[in-house]
Short mmCIF file of C-alpha atoms and ligand atoms in Angstrom, two decimals:
data_model
loop_
_atom_site.label_atom_id
_atom_site.label_comp_id
_atom_site.label_asym_id
_atom_site.label_seq_id
_atom_site.Cartn_x
_atom_site.Cartn_y
_atom_site.Cartn_z
CA MET A 1 126.82 110.61 40.91
CA SER A 2 125.38 110.66 44.37
CA ASN A 3 123.77 114.07 44.16
CA VAL A 4 121.72 113.63 41.05
CA LEU A 5 118.15 114.88 41.40
CA ARG A 6 115.57 112.37 40.18
CA LEU A 7 112.65 113.98 38.40
CA ALA A 8 109.22 112.97 37.16
CA ILE A 9 107.23 115.23 34.87
CA VAL A 10 103.57 115.54 33.90
CA ASP A 11 102.29 117.62 31.00
CA PRO A 12 99.39 116.58 28.77
CA ASN A 13 100.72 118.86 26.04
CA ASP A 14 103.27 116.84 24.08
CA ALA A 15 105.07 119.84 22.57
CA SER A 16 105.66 121.69 25.84
CA ARG A 17 106.55 118.45 27.63
CA GLU A 18 109.19 117.74 24.99
CA THR A 19 110.61 121.25 25.37
CA ILE A 20 111.04 120.89 29.11
CA LYS A 21 112.34 117.36 28.71
CA SER A 22 115.07 118.42 26.30
CA LEU A 23 116.11 121.15 28.72
CA LEU A 24 116.27 118.64 31.56
CA LEU A 25 118.03 115.94 29.58
CA GLY A 26 120.94 118.28 28.84
CA MET A 27 121.67 118.60 32.55
CA ASP A 28 124.14 116.09 33.81
CA LEU A 29 122.90 116.39 37.36
CA VAL A 30 119.31 115.56 36.64
CA TRP A 31 117.89 112.13 36.03
CA LEU A 32 114.48 111.96 34.37
CA GLU A 33 112.82 109.09 36.18
CA ALA A 34 109.39 109.19 34.56
CA GLU A 35 107.19 111.23 32.25
CA CYS A 36 103.45 111.28 32.06
CA SER A 37 100.82 112.86 29.81
CA ARG A 38 97.82 112.57 32.17
CA TYR A 39 97.35 114.48 35.44
CA GLU A 40 95.20 111.69 36.87
CA PHE A 41 97.96 109.07 36.53
CA PHE A 42 100.78 111.16 37.91
CA GLY A 43 100.03 110.49 41.59
CA ASP A 44 100.51 106.75 41.03
CA ILE A 45 103.67 107.31 39.04
CA VAL A 46 105.14 109.43 41.82
CA GLU A 47 104.20 106.79 44.35
CA GLN A 48 105.90 104.08 42.33
CA THR A 49 109.05 105.94 41.32
CA ASN A 50 109.46 108.17 44.36
CA PRO A 51 111.29 111.04 42.58
CA ASP A 52 113.00 113.94 44.36
CA VAL A 53 111.11 116.46 42.25
CA GLY A 54 107.69 116.30 40.60
CA VAL A 55 107.39 118.74 37.69
CA VAL A 56 103.78 119.73 36.99
CA CYS A 57 102.97 121.80 33.90
CA LEU A 58 99.73 123.59 34.66
CA ASP A 59 98.70 125.13 31.37
CA GLU A 60 96.63 122.35 29.85
CA ASP A 61 94.17 122.46 32.76
CA PRO A 62 95.18 124.73 35.66
CA GLU A 63 92.32 123.63 37.94
CA ILE A 64 93.07 119.91 37.71
CA GLY A 65 96.78 120.69 37.75
CA LEU A 66 96.42 122.62 41.02
CA GLU A 67 94.47 119.77 42.60
CA LEU A 68 97.34 117.47 41.64
CA VAL A 69 99.91 119.84 43.18
CA GLU A 70 97.93 119.86 46.40
CA ARG A 71 97.63 116.07 46.44
CA LEU A 72 101.35 115.60 45.78
CA HIS A 73 102.17 118.04 48.55
CA GLU A 74 100.02 116.12 51.01
CA THR A 75 100.80 112.56 50.06
CA SER A 76 104.34 112.42 48.73
CA SER A 77 107.78 113.56 49.80
CA CYS A 78 108.76 114.97 46.42
CA ALA A 79 109.24 118.72 45.97
CA VAL A 80 106.76 120.09 43.45
CA LEU A 81 108.04 122.37 40.71
CA VAL A 82 105.28 124.03 38.73
CA VAL A 83 105.67 125.25 35.17
CA SER A 84 103.17 127.68 33.68
CA ASN A 85 102.92 130.28 30.95
CA SER A 86 100.68 132.44 33.12
CA ASP A 87 101.91 135.41 35.09
CA ASP A 88 98.54 135.87 36.74
CA GLY A 89 99.25 136.80 40.34
CA SER A 90 96.25 135.00 41.79
CA LEU A 91 97.16 131.74 40.03
CA ILE A 92 100.72 132.01 41.33
CA LEU A 93 99.39 132.59 44.84
CA ARG A 94 97.10 129.57 44.60
CA THR A 95 99.97 127.46 43.29
CA MET A 96 102.13 128.40 46.25
CA ARG A 97 99.29 127.73 48.67
CA ALA A 98 98.77 124.33 47.06
CA GLY A 99 102.29 123.50 48.18
CA ALA A 100 104.53 124.11 45.14
CA LYS A 101 108.15 124.71 46.09
CA GLU A 102 109.05 126.52 42.87
CA ILE A 103 107.20 128.13 39.97
CA LEU A 104 108.82 128.70 36.60
CA THR A 105 107.25 130.78 33.86
CA VAL A 106 107.48 129.64 30.25
CA PRO A 107 109.78 130.14 28.37
CA ILE A 108 112.11 128.70 30.97
CA THR A 109 115.76 129.67 30.76
CA ALA A 110 118.49 127.26 31.69
CA GLU A 111 119.60 129.57 34.48
CA GLU A 112 116.14 129.77 36.05
CA LEU A 113 115.86 126.02 35.96
CA ILE A 114 119.27 125.56 37.60
CA GLY A 115 118.34 128.12 40.26
CA ALA A 116 115.05 126.37 41.08
CA LEU A 117 116.63 122.91 41.21
CA GLU A 118 119.48 124.20 43.35
CA ARG A 119 117.08 125.70 45.86
CA ILE A 120 115.14 122.44 46.00
CA SER A 121 118.33 120.43 46.31
CA ASN A 122 119.74 122.67 49.04
CA ALA A 123 116.51 122.52 51.00
CA ARG A 124 116.53 118.73 50.77
CA SER A 125 120.14 118.42 51.86
CA GLY A 126 119.60 120.61 54.91
CA GLY A 127 120.15 124.04 53.46
CA GLY A 128 123.85 124.24 52.51
CA LYS A 129 124.70 127.30 50.47
CA GLY A 130 126.88 125.56 47.86
CA LYS A 131 126.14 126.69 44.35
CA SER A 132 126.01 123.25 42.86
CA ARG A 133 124.74 119.88 43.97
CA GLY A 134 127.36 117.56 42.67
CA CYS A 135 129.73 118.98 40.10
CA VAL A 136 133.35 118.34 41.01
CA THR A 137 135.03 121.68 40.40
CA ILE A 138 138.80 122.04 40.28
CA ALA A 139 140.80 125.20 39.56
CA VAL A 140 144.39 124.59 38.51
CA ALA A 141 146.66 127.51 39.37
CA GLY A 142 150.41 127.83 39.00
CA ALA A 143 153.07 129.41 41.16
CA SER A 144 154.97 130.60 38.12
CA GLY A 145 154.96 130.39 34.33
CA GLY A 146 155.77 126.96 32.92
CA VAL A 147 155.28 124.98 36.13
CA GLY A 148 152.97 122.55 34.36
CA SER A 149 149.46 123.85 35.16
CA THR A 150 148.10 123.22 31.68
CA SER A 151 149.84 119.84 31.40
CA LEU A 152 148.22 118.74 34.64
CA ALA A 153 144.81 120.36 34.05
CA VAL A 154 144.50 118.64 30.66
CA ASN A 155 145.70 115.27 31.89
CA ILE A 156 143.56 115.31 35.02
CA GLY A 157 140.60 116.16 32.76
CA CYS A 158 141.37 113.30 30.37
CA ALA A 159 141.87 110.87 33.26
CA LEU A 160 138.47 111.78 34.70
CA ALA A 161 136.85 111.64 31.25
CA SER A 162 138.10 108.09 30.74
CA ASP A 163 135.30 106.99 33.07
CA GLU A 164 132.29 107.06 30.80
CA SER A 165 129.93 107.88 33.61
CA ASN A 166 131.71 111.23 33.98
CA SER A 167 131.21 114.23 31.72
CA VAL A 168 134.18 116.55 32.02
CA ALA A 169 134.82 120.09 30.80
CA LEU A 170 138.03 122.10 30.78
CA VAL A 171 137.96 125.90 30.58
CA ASP A 172 141.12 127.65 29.41
CA LEU A 173 141.37 130.92 31.32
CA ASP A 174 144.82 131.85 30.12
CA LEU A 175 143.19 134.41 27.85
CA ALA A 176 146.31 135.71 26.14
CA VAL A 177 148.51 132.69 25.55
CA GLY A 178 146.42 129.71 26.66
CA ASP A 179 147.36 126.50 24.90
CA ALA A 180 144.97 123.84 26.18
CA ASP A 181 143.71 123.50 22.58
CA VAL A 182 147.23 122.55 21.49
CA PHE A 183 147.47 119.85 24.16
CA LEU A 184 144.17 118.48 22.87
CA ASP A 185 145.02 119.01 19.20
CA ALA A 186 141.72 120.83 18.78
CA ILE A 187 140.58 123.56 16.41
CA PRO A 188 137.57 124.95 18.21
CA ASP A 189 134.68 126.71 16.50
CA TYR A 190 133.69 128.77 19.52
CA THR A 191 135.54 130.27 22.45
CA LEU A 192 134.90 131.58 25.90
CA VAL A 193 134.02 134.97 24.36
CA ASP A 194 131.18 133.57 22.22
CA VAL A 195 129.75 131.59 25.09
CA SER A 196 129.94 134.43 27.66
CA GLN A 197 128.43 136.97 25.30
CA ASN A 198 125.51 134.69 24.54
CA VAL A 199 125.00 133.27 27.99
CA ALA A 200 121.43 134.53 28.28
CA ARG A 201 120.44 132.57 25.17
CA LEU A 202 122.28 129.35 25.94
CA ASP A 203 120.77 126.13 27.12
CA PHE A 204 122.66 123.01 28.13
CA THR A 205 122.53 121.39 24.72
CA LEU A 206 123.75 124.49 22.92
CA LEU A 207 126.50 124.97 25.47
CA LYS A 208 127.77 121.44 24.93
CA LYS A 209 127.55 121.89 21.17
CA SER A 210 129.67 125.02 21.29
CA MET A 211 132.47 123.17 23.02
CA THR A 212 135.05 120.96 21.36
CA LYS A 213 135.08 117.31 22.34
CA HIS A 214 138.44 115.54 22.42
CA SER A 215 138.80 111.84 21.63
CA SER A 216 139.42 111.26 25.36
CA GLY A 217 135.88 112.49 26.02
CA LEU A 218 137.05 115.80 27.52
CA TYR A 219 135.14 118.92 26.43
CA LEU A 220 137.13 122.11 25.95
CA LEU A 221 136.05 125.73 26.20
CA PRO A 222 139.10 127.55 24.80
CA ARG A 223 140.48 131.05 25.25
CA PRO A 224 139.55 133.75 22.70
CA VAL A 225 141.30 133.70 19.35
CA GLN A 226 142.29 137.37 19.33
CA LEU A 227 144.19 139.07 22.09
CA GLN A 228 141.85 142.05 21.73
CA ASP A 229 138.81 139.90 22.52
CA ALA A 230 139.81 139.04 26.08
CA PRO A 231 138.27 142.17 27.66
CA LEU A 232 134.93 141.27 26.07
CA ILE A 233 134.42 138.59 28.71
CA ASP A 234 132.48 140.16 31.52
CA PRO A 235 133.16 138.49 34.90
CA ASP A 236 129.43 138.37 35.72
CA ASP A 237 128.66 136.70 32.39
CA PHE A 238 131.51 134.32 33.02
CA ALA A 239 130.08 133.43 36.43
CA ARG A 240 126.77 132.66 34.69
CA VAL A 241 128.58 130.43 32.19
CA VAL A 242 130.18 128.61 35.11
CA GLY A 243 126.71 128.06 36.59
CA LEU A 244 125.57 126.46 33.35
CA LEU A 245 128.71 124.37 33.06
CA LYS A 246 128.25 123.09 36.59
CA ALA A 247 124.74 121.96 35.79
CA THR A 248 125.79 120.43 32.48
CA PHE A 249 128.93 118.51 33.45
CA SER A 250 129.81 116.21 36.31
CA HIS A 251 133.38 117.60 36.43
CA LEU A 252 134.66 121.07 35.65
CA ILE A 253 138.32 122.06 35.48
CA PHE A 254 139.74 125.55 35.08
CA ASP A 255 143.23 126.10 33.72
CA LEU A 256 143.92 129.49 35.31
CA SER A 257 146.14 132.23 33.95
CA LYS A 258 149.16 133.36 35.88
CA SER A 259 147.82 136.89 36.22
CA TYR A 260 145.24 136.01 38.87
CA GLY A 261 142.80 138.35 37.21
CA GLU A 262 139.08 138.73 37.77
CA LEU A 263 138.06 135.65 35.81
CA ASP A 264 140.65 133.54 37.63
CA MET A 265 139.20 134.75 40.93
CA VAL A 266 135.66 133.87 39.81
CA ALA A 267 136.88 130.39 38.86
CA MET A 268 138.61 129.89 42.21
CA ARG A 269 135.55 131.10 44.09
CA GLU A 270 133.35 128.70 42.15
CA SER A 271 135.69 125.73 42.67
CA ARG A 272 135.66 123.35 45.58
CA GLN A 273 139.34 122.52 45.13
CA VAL A 274 142.16 124.77 43.98
CA LEU A 275 145.39 123.09 42.93
CA LEU A 276 148.45 125.27 43.28
CA ILE A 277 151.11 123.75 41.05
CA THR A 278 154.69 124.49 41.97
CA GLN A 279 158.14 123.17 41.42
CA LEU A 280 160.80 122.78 44.07
CA ASP A 281 162.78 125.88 43.23
CA LEU A 282 163.25 129.18 44.97
CA PRO A 283 161.17 131.49 42.75
CA CYS A 284 158.22 129.09 42.79
CA LEU A 285 158.26 128.48 46.53
CA ARG A 286 158.52 132.20 47.20
CA ASN A 287 155.46 132.70 45.05
CA VAL A 288 153.60 129.95 46.88
CA VAL A 289 154.16 131.83 50.14
CA ARG A 290 153.07 135.13 48.57
CA LEU A 291 150.03 133.63 46.87
CA MET A 292 148.90 131.87 50.03
CA MET A 293 149.10 135.18 51.90
CA SER A 294 146.95 136.83 49.24
CA PHE A 295 144.50 133.92 49.19
CA ASP A 296 144.10 134.40 52.91
CA GLU A 297 142.45 137.76 52.18
CA GLU A 298 139.68 136.08 50.21
CA GLU A 299 137.17 134.29 52.42
CA GLY A 300 137.31 130.51 52.19
CA LEU A 301 139.95 130.40 49.48
CA LYS A 302 143.08 129.33 51.35
CA GLU A 303 141.30 126.33 52.82
CA LYS A 304 140.54 125.02 49.34
CA VAL A 305 144.12 125.13 48.14
CA LYS A 306 146.02 121.89 47.62
CA ILE A 307 149.69 122.14 46.80
CA VAL A 308 151.02 119.91 44.07
CA ILE A 309 154.74 119.64 43.45
CA ASN A 310 155.39 119.05 39.77
CA ARG A 311 158.57 117.76 38.15
CA MET A 312 159.89 116.10 41.28
CA GLY A 313 163.48 115.03 40.71
CA LEU A 314 164.23 117.78 38.21
CA ASP A 315 166.53 119.69 40.49
CA ALA A 316 167.29 117.00 42.99
CA GLU A 317 170.21 118.51 44.79
CA HIS A 318 168.58 121.84 45.70
CA ILE A 319 165.47 121.84 47.81
CA GLY A 320 164.11 118.85 49.68
CA LEU A 321 160.45 118.16 50.12
CA LYS A 322 160.53 118.47 53.88
CA LYS A 323 162.24 121.83 53.82
CA ALA A 324 159.87 123.06 51.15
CA GLN A 325 156.93 121.96 53.24
CA GLU A 326 158.25 123.79 56.30
CA THR A 327 158.85 126.90 54.26
CA ILE A 328 155.48 127.14 52.68
CA ASN A 329 153.91 126.01 55.92
CA SER A 330 151.32 123.89 54.16
CA ASP A 331 150.89 120.22 53.50
CA ILE A 332 151.89 118.94 50.13
CA PHE A 333 148.94 117.19 48.58
CA TRP A 334 150.57 115.43 45.67
CA ARG A 335 153.85 115.02 43.83
CA ILE A 336 154.29 114.43 40.13
CA PRO A 337 157.62 113.09 38.90
CA ASN A 338 159.70 114.80 36.25
CA ASP A 339 159.33 113.13 32.88
CA TYR A 340 159.85 115.66 30.15
CA ARG A 341 159.75 113.18 27.31
CA SER A 342 156.39 111.65 28.17
CA MET A 343 154.84 115.05 28.81
CA ALA A 344 156.22 116.71 25.69
CA GLU A 345 155.33 113.78 23.44
CA ALA A 346 151.80 113.64 24.82
CA ARG A 347 151.38 117.35 24.12
CA ASN A 348 152.93 117.21 20.66
CA ASN A 349 150.68 114.32 19.69
CA GLY A 350 147.58 115.91 21.20
CA VAL A 351 146.87 112.88 23.38
CA PRO A 352 146.76 112.35 27.14
CA LEU A 353 149.55 110.68 29.09
CA THR A 354 147.34 107.63 29.51
CA VAL A 355 147.55 107.12 25.75
CA GLN A 356 151.11 108.31 25.17
CA SER A 357 152.84 106.58 28.09
CA PRO A 358 150.32 104.39 29.90
CA LYS A 359 152.92 102.65 32.03
CA ALA A 360 155.04 105.64 33.02
CA ALA A 361 155.24 106.67 36.67
CA ILE A 362 154.13 110.19 35.74
CA THR A 363 150.93 108.81 34.23
CA GLN A 364 150.15 106.80 37.33
CA ALA A 365 150.78 109.85 39.51
CA VAL A 366 148.39 111.98 37.44
CA VAL A 367 145.70 109.29 37.28
CA ASN A 368 145.91 108.80 41.03
CA LEU A 369 145.78 112.55 41.60
CA ALA A 370 142.63 112.75 39.47
CA ALA A 371 141.10 109.92 41.50
CA ALA A 372 141.99 111.63 44.78
CA LEU A 373 140.43 114.90 43.58
CA ASN A 374 137.37 112.93 42.63
CA GLY A 375 137.00 111.84 46.24
CA ASP A 376 138.64 108.41 46.02
CA GLU A 377 140.18 108.05 49.45
CA THR A 378 142.09 104.93 48.44
CA ALA A 379 144.03 106.80 45.72
CA GLU A 380 147.63 106.78 46.79
CA GLN A 381 150.65 108.86 46.18
CA GLU A 382 153.38 106.74 44.60
CA ALA A 383 156.85 107.08 46.10
CA VAL A 384 158.50 109.74 43.97
CA GLY A 385 161.77 109.58 45.80
CA ALA A 386 164.61 111.35 44.06
CA SER A 387 164.53 114.83 45.50
CA GLU A 388 163.29 114.05 48.95
CA LYS A 389 166.81 113.92 50.21
CA LYS A 390 168.70 116.58 52.09
CA SER A 391 168.57 120.08 50.79
CA GLY A 392 170.70 123.16 50.76
CA MET A 393 167.71 125.37 51.18
CA SER A 394 168.81 126.85 54.49
CA LYS A 395 171.03 129.12 52.42
CA TRP A 396 168.06 131.07 51.16
CA LEU A 397 165.46 130.33 53.80
CA PRO A 398 166.12 133.52 55.81
CA PHE A 399 164.97 135.59 52.84
CA MET A 400 161.67 133.83 52.45
CA GLY A 401 159.31 135.72 54.66
CA GLY A 402 160.86 139.17 54.39
CA LYS A 403 159.91 141.00 51.26
CA SER A 404 156.73 139.30 50.13
N1 ADP B 501 155.93 116.50 35.26
C1 ADP B 501 156.59 117.03 34.21
N2 ADP B 501 157.77 116.52 33.81
C2 ADP B 501 158.43 117.06 32.78
N3 ADP B 501 158.01 118.10 32.08
C3 ADP B 501 156.84 118.66 32.41
C4 ADP B 501 156.07 118.16 33.51
N4 ADP B 501 154.95 118.92 33.61
C5 ADP B 501 155.03 119.85 32.64
N5 ADP B 501 156.16 119.70 31.92
C6 ADP B 501 156.62 120.53 30.80
O1 ADP B 501 156.74 121.86 31.27
C7 ADP B 501 156.45 122.78 30.21
C8 ADP B 501 155.44 123.80 30.71
O2 ADP B 501 154.22 123.13 31.01
P1 ADP B 501 152.80 123.87 30.95
O3 ADP B 501 151.82 122.86 31.34
O4 ADP B 501 152.63 124.54 29.63
O5 ADP B 501 152.99 124.94 32.10
P2 ADP B 501 152.05 126.17 32.51
O6 ADP B 501 150.70 125.90 31.98
O7 ADP B 501 152.12 126.21 34.00
O8 ADP B 501 152.68 127.39 31.90
C9 ADP B 501 155.94 121.96 29.06
O9 ADP B 501 157.00 121.82 28.13
C10 ADP B 501 155.62 120.61 29.67
O10 ADP B 501 155.80 119.56 28.76
MG1 MG B 502 149.50 127.02 30.67
#
């Protein structure tokens, strides 16, 4: 990951150093470069390892600790993050004057830590307002029921998780009838409800523990068990969970519901890329047009949308790709061929396409799509062929814009 923050920490107190370390080690986007138990050695360690952030825990000896903060501020380029159990205003003022960029009060919550590191990271990268440094966030939306959103979300997740340097999480937001757990043959202990309701108490390690890990490496946060539990997820709590997930995982995928409810909107807002899955049929393409018009009302959303045609070749004689593209007036980002057997068998066996049908064209298309979403500019769209030929769409085209 290019945006990982490299940290060095000093705290003469072993117990509190271990506490902070375990908090930091659970974050995927942080790399602990060095740790030190003596204030007097830390300057040299920083000079040798040149971290992005120097974490100084003041409590063992605030006077010597403050001198160190001042020295680091003057002699090194690292941002200093101070940790202290004191809420004494004058100490805080002195710490700021000594040059600390951030001060966290013990006990530190995961959210406070993320916030501080984000501010440091944003300041270092020239002040962008993005919520996360490096997490690749993808929301998978569908133009209609059954277009293949879950199939693609799960398989993109598994494809990304096959690279061991990635840590990938999938959140099932289809609260009523979500079935990502079926695709992954998982029986989860906890759901989105448990995690959202306890967000204030969660740290990165606990969050990861409450998720179910599939053999592909993909972590799943499933929908609630009971239909009645869905309203218990507060959108603000959910947004906080997303913040934690972003700091914990290198890749985060949302399988959205088809109701485009509040949680779906939070997920789309928090994602850098939104896949809109559609098939080449009239109801779906109409919905693409309608959805894009609605997305236009939400600042910055339409620009993030990438249209993916699923099940290419299913209905070859009806609507051609070119006509579809003209109609929806957007580029088509990717095409996935129709291969019911591979997809259904993969789902029924609870394994990804890469395991079920490694050589199939559909698998290659999904793997390449995952690579493209991950920023691989060499990832290519295979020729999908079949339904790119002439279409009879002009018959219904005049109705497209009218009633939406
Ligand atoms: N590319 C594809 N080729 C053939 N069948 C597919 C393809 N993608 C999805 N399917 C099938 O379509 C059905 C609906 O897929 P699903 O992912 O559950 O859709 P959604 O989540 O949008 O409701 C499933 O039976 C799945 O196996
Ligand atoms: Mg689904």
